[in-house]
mmCIF file of N, CA and C in Angstrom:
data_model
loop_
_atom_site.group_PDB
_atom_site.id
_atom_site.type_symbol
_atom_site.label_atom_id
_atom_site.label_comp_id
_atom_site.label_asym_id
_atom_site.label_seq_id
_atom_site.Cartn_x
_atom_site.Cartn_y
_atom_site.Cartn_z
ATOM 1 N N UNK Z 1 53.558 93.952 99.630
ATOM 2 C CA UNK Z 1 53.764 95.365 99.862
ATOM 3 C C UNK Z 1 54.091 96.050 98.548
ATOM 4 N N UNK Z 2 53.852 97.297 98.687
ATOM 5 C CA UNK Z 2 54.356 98.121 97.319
ATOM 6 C C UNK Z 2 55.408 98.945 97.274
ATOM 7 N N UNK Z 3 56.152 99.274 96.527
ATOM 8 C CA UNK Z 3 57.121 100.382 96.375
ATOM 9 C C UNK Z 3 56.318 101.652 95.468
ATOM 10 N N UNK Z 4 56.242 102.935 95.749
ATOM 11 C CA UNK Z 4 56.084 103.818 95.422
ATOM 12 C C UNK Z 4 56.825 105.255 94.880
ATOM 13 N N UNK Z 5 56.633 105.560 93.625
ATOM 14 C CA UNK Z 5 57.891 106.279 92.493
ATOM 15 C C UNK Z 5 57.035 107.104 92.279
ATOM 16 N N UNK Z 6 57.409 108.935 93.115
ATOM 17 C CA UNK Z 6 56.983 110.310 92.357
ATOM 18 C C UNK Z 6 57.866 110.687 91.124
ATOM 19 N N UNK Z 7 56.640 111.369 90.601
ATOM 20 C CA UNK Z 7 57.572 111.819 89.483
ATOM 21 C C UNK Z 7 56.622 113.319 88.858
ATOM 22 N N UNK Z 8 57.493 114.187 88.258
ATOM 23 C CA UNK Z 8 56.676 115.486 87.749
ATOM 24 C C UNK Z 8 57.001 116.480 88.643
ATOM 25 N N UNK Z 9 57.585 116.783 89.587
ATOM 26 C CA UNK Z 9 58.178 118.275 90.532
ATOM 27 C C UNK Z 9 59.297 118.661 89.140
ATOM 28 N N UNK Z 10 58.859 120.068 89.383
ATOM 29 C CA UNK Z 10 59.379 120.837 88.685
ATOM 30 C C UNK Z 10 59.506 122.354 89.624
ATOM 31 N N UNK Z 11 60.312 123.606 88.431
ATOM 32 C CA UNK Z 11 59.517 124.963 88.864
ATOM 33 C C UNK Z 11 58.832 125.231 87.761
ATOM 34 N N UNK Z 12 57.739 125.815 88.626
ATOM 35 C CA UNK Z 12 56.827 126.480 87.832
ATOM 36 C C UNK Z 12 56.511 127.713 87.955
ATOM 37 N N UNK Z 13 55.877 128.628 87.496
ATOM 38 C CA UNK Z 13 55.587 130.267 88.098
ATOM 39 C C UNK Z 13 53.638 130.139 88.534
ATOM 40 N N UNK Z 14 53.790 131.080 89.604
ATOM 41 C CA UNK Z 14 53.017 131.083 90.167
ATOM 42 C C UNK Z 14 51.530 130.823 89.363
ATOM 43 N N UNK Z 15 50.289 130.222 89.466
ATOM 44 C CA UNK Z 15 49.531 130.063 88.065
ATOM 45 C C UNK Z 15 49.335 129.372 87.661
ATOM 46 N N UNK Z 16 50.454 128.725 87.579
ATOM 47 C CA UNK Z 16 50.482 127.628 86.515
ATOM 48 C C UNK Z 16 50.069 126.161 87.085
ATOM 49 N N UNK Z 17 50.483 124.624 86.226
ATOM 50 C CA UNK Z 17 49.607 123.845 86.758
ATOM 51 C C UNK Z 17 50.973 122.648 86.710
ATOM 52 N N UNK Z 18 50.800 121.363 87.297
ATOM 53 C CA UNK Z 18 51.379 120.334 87.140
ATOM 54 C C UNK Z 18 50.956 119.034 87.668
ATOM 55 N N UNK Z 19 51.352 118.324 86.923
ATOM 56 C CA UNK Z 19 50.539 116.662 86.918
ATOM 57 C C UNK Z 19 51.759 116.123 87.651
ATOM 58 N N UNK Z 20 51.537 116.128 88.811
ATOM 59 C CA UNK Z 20 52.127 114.758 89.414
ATOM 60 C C UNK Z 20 52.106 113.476 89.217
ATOM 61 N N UNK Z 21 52.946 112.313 89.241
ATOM 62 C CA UNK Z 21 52.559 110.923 89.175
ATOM 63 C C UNK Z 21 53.314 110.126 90.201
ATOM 64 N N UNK Z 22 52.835 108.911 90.392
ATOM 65 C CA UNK Z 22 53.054 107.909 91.317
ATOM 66 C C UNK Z 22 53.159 106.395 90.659
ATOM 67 N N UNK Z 23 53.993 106.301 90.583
ATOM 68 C CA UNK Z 23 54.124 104.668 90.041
ATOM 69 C C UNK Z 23 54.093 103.810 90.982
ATOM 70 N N UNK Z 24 53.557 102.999 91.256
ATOM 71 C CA UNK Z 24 52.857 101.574 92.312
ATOM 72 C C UNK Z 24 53.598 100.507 91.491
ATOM 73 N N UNK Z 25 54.829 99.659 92.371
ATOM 74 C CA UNK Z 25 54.644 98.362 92.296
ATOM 75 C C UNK Z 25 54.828 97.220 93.139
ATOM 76 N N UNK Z 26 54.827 96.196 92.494
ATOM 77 C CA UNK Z 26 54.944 94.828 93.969
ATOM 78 C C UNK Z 26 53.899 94.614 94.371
ATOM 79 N N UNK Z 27 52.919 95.088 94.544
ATOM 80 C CA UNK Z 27 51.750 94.393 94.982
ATOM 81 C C UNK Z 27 50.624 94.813 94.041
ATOM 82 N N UNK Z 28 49.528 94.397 94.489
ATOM 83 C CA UNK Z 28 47.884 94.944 93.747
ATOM 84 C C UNK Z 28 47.572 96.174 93.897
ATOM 85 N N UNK Z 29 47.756 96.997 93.011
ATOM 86 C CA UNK Z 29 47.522 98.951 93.750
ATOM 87 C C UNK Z 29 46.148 99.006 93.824
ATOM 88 N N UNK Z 30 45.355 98.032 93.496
ATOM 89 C CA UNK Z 30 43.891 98.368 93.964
ATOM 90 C C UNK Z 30 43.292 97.890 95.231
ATOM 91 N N UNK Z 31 44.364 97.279 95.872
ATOM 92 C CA UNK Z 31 44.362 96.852 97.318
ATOM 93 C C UNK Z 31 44.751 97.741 98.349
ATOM 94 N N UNK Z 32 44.955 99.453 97.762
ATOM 95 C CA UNK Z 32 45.588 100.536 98.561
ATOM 96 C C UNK Z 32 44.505 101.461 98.264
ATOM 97 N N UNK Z 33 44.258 102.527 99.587
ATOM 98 C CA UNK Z 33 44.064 103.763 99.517
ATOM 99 C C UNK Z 33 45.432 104.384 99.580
ATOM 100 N N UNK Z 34 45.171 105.565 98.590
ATOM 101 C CA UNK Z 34 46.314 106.035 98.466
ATOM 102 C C UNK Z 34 46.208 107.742 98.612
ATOM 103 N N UNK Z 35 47.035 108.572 98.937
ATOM 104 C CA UNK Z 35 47.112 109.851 99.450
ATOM 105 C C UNK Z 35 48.589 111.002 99.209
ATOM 106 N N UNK Z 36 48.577 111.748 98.920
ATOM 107 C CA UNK Z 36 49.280 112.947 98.153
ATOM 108 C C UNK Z 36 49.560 113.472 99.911
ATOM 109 N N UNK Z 37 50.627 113.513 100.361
ATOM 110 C CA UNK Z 37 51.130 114.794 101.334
ATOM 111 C C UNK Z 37 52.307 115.795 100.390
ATOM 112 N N UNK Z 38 52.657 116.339 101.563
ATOM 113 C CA UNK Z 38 53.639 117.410 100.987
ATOM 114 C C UNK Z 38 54.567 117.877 102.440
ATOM 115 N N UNK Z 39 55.583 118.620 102.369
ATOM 116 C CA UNK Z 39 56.249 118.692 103.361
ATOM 117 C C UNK Z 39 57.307 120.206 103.011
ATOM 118 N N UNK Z 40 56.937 121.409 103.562
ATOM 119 C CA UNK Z 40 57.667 122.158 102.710
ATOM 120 C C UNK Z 40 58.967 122.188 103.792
ATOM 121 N N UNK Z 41 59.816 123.257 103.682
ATOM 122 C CA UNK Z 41 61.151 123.389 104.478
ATOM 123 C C UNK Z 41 60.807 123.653 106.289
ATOM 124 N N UNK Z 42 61.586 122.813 106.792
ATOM 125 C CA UNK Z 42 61.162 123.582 108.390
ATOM 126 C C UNK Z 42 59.594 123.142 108.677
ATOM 127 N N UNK Z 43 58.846 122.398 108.072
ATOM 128 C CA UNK Z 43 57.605 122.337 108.268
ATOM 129 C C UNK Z 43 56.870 120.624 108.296
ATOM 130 N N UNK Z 44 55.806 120.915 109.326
ATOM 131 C CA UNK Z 44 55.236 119.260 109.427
ATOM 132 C C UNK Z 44 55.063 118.305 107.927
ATOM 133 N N UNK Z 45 54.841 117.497 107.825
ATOM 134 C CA UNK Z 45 54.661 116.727 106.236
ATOM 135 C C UNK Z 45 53.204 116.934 106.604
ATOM 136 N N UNK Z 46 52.655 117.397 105.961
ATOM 137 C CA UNK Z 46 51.033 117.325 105.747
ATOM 138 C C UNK Z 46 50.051 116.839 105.077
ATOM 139 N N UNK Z 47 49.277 116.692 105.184
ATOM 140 C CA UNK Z 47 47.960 116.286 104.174
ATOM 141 C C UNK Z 47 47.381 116.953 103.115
ATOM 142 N N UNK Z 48 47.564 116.133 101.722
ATOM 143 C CA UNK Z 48 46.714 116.686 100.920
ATOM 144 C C UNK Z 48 45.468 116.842 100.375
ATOM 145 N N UNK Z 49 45.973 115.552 100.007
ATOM 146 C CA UNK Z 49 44.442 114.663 99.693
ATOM 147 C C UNK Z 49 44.402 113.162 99.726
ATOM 148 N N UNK Z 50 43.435 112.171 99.844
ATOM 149 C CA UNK Z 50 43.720 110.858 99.886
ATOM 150 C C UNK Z 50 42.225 110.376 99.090
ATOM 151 N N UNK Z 51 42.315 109.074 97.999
ATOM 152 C CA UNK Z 51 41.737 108.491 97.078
ATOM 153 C C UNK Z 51 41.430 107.269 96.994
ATOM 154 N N UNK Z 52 40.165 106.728 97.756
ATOM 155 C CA UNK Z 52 39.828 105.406 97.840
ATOM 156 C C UNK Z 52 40.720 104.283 96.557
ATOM 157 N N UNK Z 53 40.846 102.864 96.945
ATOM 158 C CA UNK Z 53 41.034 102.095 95.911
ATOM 159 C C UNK Z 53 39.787 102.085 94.560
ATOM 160 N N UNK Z 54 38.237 102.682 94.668
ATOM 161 C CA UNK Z 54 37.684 102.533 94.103
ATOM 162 C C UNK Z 54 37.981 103.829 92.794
ATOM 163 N N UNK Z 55 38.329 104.760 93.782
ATOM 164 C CA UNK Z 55 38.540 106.108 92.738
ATOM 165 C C UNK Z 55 38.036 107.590 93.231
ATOM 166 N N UNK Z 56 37.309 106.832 94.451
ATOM 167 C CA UNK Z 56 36.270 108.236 95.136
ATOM 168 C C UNK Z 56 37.017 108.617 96.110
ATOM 169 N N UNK Z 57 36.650 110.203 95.742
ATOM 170 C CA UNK Z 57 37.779 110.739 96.856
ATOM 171 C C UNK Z 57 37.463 111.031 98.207
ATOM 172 N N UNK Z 58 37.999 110.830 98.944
ATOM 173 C CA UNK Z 58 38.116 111.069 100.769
ATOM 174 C C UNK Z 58 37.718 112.225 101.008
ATOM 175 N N UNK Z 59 39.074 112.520 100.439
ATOM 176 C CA UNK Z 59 38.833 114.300 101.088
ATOM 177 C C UNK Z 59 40.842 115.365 100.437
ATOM 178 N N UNK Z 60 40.047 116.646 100.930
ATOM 179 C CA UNK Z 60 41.278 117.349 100.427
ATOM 180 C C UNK Z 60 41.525 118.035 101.510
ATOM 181 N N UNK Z 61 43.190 118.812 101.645
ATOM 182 C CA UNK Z 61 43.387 119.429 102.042
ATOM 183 C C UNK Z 61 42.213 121.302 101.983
ATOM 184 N N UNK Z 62 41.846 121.740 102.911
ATOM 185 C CA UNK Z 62 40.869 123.099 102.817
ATOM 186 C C UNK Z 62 41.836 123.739 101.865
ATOM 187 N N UNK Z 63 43.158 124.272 101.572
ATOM 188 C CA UNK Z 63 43.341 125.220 100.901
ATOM 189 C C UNK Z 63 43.678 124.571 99.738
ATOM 190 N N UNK Z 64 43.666 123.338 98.835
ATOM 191 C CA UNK Z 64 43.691 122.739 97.468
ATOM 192 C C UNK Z 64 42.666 122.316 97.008
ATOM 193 N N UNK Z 65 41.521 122.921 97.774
ATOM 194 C CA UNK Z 65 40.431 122.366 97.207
ATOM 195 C C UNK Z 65 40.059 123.572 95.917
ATOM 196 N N UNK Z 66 39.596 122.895 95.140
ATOM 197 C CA UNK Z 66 39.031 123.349 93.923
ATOM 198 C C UNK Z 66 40.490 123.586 92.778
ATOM 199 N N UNK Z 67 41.586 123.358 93.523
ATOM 200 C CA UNK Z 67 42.782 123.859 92.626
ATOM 201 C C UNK Z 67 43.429 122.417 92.027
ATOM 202 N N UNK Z 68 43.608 121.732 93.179
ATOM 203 C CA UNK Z 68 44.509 120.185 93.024
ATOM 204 C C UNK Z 68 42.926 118.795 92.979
ATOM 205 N N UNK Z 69 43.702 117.964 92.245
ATOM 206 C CA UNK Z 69 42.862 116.905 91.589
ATOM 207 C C UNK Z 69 43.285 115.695 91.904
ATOM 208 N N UNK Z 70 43.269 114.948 92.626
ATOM 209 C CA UNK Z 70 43.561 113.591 92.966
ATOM 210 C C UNK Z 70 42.848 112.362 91.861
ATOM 211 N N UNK Z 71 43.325 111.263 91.192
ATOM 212 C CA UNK Z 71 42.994 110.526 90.549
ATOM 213 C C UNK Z 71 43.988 109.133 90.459
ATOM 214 N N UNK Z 72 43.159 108.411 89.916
ATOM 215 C CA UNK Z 72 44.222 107.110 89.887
ATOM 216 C C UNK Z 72 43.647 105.932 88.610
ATOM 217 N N UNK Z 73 44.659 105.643 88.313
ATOM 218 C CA UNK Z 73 44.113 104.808 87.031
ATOM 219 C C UNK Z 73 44.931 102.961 87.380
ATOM 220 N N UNK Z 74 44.177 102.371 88.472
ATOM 221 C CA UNK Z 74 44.487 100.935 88.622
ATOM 222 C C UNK Z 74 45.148 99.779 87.383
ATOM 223 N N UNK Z 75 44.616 100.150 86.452
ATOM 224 C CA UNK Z 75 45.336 99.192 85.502
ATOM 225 C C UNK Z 75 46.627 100.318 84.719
ATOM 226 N N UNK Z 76 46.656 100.955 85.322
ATOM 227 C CA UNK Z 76 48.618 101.513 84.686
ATOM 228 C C UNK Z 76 49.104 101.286 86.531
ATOM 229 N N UNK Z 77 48.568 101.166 87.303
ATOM 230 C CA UNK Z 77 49.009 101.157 88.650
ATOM 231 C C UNK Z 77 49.436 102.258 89.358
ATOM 232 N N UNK Z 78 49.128 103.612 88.795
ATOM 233 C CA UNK Z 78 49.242 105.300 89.058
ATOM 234 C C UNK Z 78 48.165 105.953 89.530
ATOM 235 N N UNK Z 79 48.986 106.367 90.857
ATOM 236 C CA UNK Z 79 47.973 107.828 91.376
ATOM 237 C C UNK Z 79 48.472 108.962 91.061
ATOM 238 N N UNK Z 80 47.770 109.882 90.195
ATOM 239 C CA UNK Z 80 48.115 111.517 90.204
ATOM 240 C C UNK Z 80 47.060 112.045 90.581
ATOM 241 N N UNK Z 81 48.259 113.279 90.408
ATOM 242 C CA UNK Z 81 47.672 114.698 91.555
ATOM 243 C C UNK Z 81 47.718 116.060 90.564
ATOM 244 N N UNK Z 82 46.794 116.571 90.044
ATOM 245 C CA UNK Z 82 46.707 117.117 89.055
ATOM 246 C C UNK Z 82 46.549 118.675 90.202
ATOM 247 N N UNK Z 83 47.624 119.661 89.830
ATOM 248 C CA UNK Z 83 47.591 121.002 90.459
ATOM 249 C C UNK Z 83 47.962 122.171 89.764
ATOM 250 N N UNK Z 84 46.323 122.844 89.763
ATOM 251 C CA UNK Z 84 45.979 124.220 88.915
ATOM 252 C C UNK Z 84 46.356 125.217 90.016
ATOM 253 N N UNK Z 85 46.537 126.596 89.209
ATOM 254 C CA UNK Z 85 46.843 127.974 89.792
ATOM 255 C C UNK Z 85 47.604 127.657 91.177
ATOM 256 N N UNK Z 86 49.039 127.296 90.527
ATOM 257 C CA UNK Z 86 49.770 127.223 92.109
ATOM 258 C C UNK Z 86 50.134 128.602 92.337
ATOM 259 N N UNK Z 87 50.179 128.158 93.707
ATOM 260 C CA UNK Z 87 50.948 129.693 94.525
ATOM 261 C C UNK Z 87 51.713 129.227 95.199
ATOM 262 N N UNK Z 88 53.136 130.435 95.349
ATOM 263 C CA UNK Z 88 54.455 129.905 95.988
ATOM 264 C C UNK Z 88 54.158 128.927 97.465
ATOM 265 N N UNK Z 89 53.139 129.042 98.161
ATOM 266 C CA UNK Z 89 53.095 128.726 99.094
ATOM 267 C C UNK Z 89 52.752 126.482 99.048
ATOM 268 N N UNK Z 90 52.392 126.398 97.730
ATOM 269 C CA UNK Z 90 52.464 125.351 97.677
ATOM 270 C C UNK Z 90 53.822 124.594 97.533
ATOM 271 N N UNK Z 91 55.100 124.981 97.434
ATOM 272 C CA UNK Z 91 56.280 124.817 97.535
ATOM 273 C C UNK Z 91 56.325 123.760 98.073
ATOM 274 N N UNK Z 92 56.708 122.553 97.798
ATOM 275 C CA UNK Z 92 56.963 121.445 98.882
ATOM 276 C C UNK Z 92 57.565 120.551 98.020
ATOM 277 N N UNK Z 93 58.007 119.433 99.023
ATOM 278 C CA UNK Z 93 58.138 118.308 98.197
ATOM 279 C C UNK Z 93 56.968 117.355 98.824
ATOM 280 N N UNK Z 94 56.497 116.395 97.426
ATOM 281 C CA UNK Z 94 55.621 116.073 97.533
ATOM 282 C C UNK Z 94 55.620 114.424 97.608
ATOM 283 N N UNK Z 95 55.078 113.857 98.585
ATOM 284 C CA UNK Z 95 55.279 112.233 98.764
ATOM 285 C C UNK Z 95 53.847 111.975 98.189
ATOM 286 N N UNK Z 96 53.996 110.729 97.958
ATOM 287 C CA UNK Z 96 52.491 109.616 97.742
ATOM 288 C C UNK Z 96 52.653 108.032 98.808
ATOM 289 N N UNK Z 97 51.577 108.147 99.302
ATOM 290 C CA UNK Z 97 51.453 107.255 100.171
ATOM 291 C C UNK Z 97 50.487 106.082 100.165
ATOM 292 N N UNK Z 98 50.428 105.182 100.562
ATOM 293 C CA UNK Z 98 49.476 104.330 100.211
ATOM 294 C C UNK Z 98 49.512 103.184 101.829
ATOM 295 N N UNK Z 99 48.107 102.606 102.076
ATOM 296 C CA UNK Z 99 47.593 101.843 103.052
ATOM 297 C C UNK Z 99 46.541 100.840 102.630
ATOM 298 N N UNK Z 100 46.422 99.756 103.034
ATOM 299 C CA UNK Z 100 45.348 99.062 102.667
ATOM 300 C C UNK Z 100 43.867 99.390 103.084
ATOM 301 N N UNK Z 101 43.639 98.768 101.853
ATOM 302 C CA UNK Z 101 42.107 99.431 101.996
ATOM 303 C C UNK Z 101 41.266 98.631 103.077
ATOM 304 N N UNK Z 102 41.621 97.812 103.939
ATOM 305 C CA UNK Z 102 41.007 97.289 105.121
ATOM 306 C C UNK Z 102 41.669 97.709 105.796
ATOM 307 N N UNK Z 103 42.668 98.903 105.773
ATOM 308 C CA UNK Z 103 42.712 99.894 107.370
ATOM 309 C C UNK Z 103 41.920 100.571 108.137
ATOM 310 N N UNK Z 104 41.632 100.179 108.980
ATOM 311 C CA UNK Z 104 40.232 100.550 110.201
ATOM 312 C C UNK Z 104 41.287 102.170 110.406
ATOM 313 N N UNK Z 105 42.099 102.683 110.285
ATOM 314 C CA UNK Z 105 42.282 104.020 110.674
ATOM 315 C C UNK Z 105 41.989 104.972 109.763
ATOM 316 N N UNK Z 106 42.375 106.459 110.255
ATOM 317 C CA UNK Z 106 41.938 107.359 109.274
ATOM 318 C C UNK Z 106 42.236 107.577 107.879
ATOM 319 N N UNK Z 107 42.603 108.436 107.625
ATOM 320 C CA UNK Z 107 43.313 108.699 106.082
ATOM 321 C C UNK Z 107 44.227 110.258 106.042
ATOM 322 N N UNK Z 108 43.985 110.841 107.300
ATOM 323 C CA UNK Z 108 44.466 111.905 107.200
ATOM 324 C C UNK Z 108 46.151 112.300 107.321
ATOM 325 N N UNK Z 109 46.755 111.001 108.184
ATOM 326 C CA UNK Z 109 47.548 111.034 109.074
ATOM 327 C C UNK Z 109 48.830 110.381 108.530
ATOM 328 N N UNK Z 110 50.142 111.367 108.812
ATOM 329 C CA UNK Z 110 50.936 110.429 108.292
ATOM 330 C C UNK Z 110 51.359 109.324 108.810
ATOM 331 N N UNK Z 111 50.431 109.107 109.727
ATOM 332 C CA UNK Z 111 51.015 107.663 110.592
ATOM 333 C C UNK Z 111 49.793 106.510 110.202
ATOM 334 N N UNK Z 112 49.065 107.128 109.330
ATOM 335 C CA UNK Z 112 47.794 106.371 108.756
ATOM 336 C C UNK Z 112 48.515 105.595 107.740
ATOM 337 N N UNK Z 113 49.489 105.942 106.737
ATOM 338 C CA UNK Z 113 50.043 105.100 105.914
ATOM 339 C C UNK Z 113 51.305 104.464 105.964
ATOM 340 N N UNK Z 114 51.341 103.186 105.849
ATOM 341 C CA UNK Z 114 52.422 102.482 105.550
ATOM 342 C C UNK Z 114 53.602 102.453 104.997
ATOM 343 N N UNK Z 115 53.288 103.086 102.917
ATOM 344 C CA UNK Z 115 53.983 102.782 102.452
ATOM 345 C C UNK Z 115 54.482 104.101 101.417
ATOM 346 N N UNK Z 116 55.559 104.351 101.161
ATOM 347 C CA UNK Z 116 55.882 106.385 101.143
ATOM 348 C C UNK Z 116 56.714 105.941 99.824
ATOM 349 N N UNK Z 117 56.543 106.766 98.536
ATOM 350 C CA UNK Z 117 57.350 106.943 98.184
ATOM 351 C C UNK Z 117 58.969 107.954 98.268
ATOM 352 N N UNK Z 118 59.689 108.235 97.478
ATOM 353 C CA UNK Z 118 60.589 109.304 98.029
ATOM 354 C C UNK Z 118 60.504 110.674 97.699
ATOM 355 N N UNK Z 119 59.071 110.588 97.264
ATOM 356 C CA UNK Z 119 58.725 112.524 96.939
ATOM 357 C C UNK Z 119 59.945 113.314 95.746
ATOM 358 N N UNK Z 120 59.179 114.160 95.736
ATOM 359 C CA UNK Z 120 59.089 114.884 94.592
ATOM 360 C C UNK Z 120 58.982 116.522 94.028
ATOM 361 N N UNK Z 121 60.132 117.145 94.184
ATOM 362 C CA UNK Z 121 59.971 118.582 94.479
ATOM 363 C C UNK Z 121 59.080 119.431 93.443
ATOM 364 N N UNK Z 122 58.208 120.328 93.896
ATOM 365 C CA UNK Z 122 57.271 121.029 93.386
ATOM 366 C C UNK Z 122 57.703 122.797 94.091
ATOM 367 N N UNK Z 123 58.424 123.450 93.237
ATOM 368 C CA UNK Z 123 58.638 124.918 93.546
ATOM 369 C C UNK Z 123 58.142 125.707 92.715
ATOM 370 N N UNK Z 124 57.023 126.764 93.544
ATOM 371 C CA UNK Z 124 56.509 127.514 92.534
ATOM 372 C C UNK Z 124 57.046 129.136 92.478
ATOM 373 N N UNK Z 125 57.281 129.341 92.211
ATOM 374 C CA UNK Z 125 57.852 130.817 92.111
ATOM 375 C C UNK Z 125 57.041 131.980 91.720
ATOM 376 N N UNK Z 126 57.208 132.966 92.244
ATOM 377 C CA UNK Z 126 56.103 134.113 92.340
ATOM 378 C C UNK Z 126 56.541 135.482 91.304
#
């Protein structure tokens, strides 16, 4: 199994951009699909985006598309989440999640992954 470490929440002003990261260890991180939620105050933990073990991406959340960047580099054992022109509404704190890549379930779901890091606050201010 793996343990999973966000890192990079900050504030930022509305606009602006920030590189999330995820440190993977304890097991093979190329043996995980792995996936970016977020969870703002009072609100469901949701889906962002999620990133095959190969590197190809799944899919994104409809409103981060074209803004936020999912990537992962297997031999440092890190998934980031690269996010342009935020708006306050992206406010959250942000988990990284990871499942094996022979999970017959979806990818969307937070009950799709196993293994959570402890997130990572991202406040953008307007």
């Amino acid at each position: 199994q793996i343990q999973l470490v966000e890192s990079g929440g900050r504030l930022v002003q509305a606009g602006g951009s920030l590189r999330l990261s995820c440190a993977a260890s304890g097991g093979t991180f190329s043996d995980y699909t792995m996936a970016w939620f977020r969870q703002a105050p009072g609100k469901a933990r949701e889906f962002v985006g999620a990133i095959s073990w190969t590197g190809s991406i799944l899919e994104y959340k409809d409103s981060v598309k074209g803004r936020f960047t999912i990537s992962r580099d297997n031999a440092k054992n890190t998934v980031y989440l690269q996010m342009n022109s935020l708006k306050p509404e992206d406010t959250a704190v942000y988990y990284c999640a990871g499942t094996s890549k022979y999970s017959n379930k979806g990818y969307y779901e937070v009950n799709d992954y196993r293994y959570w890091g402890q997130g990572t606050q991202v406040t953008v201010s307007s």
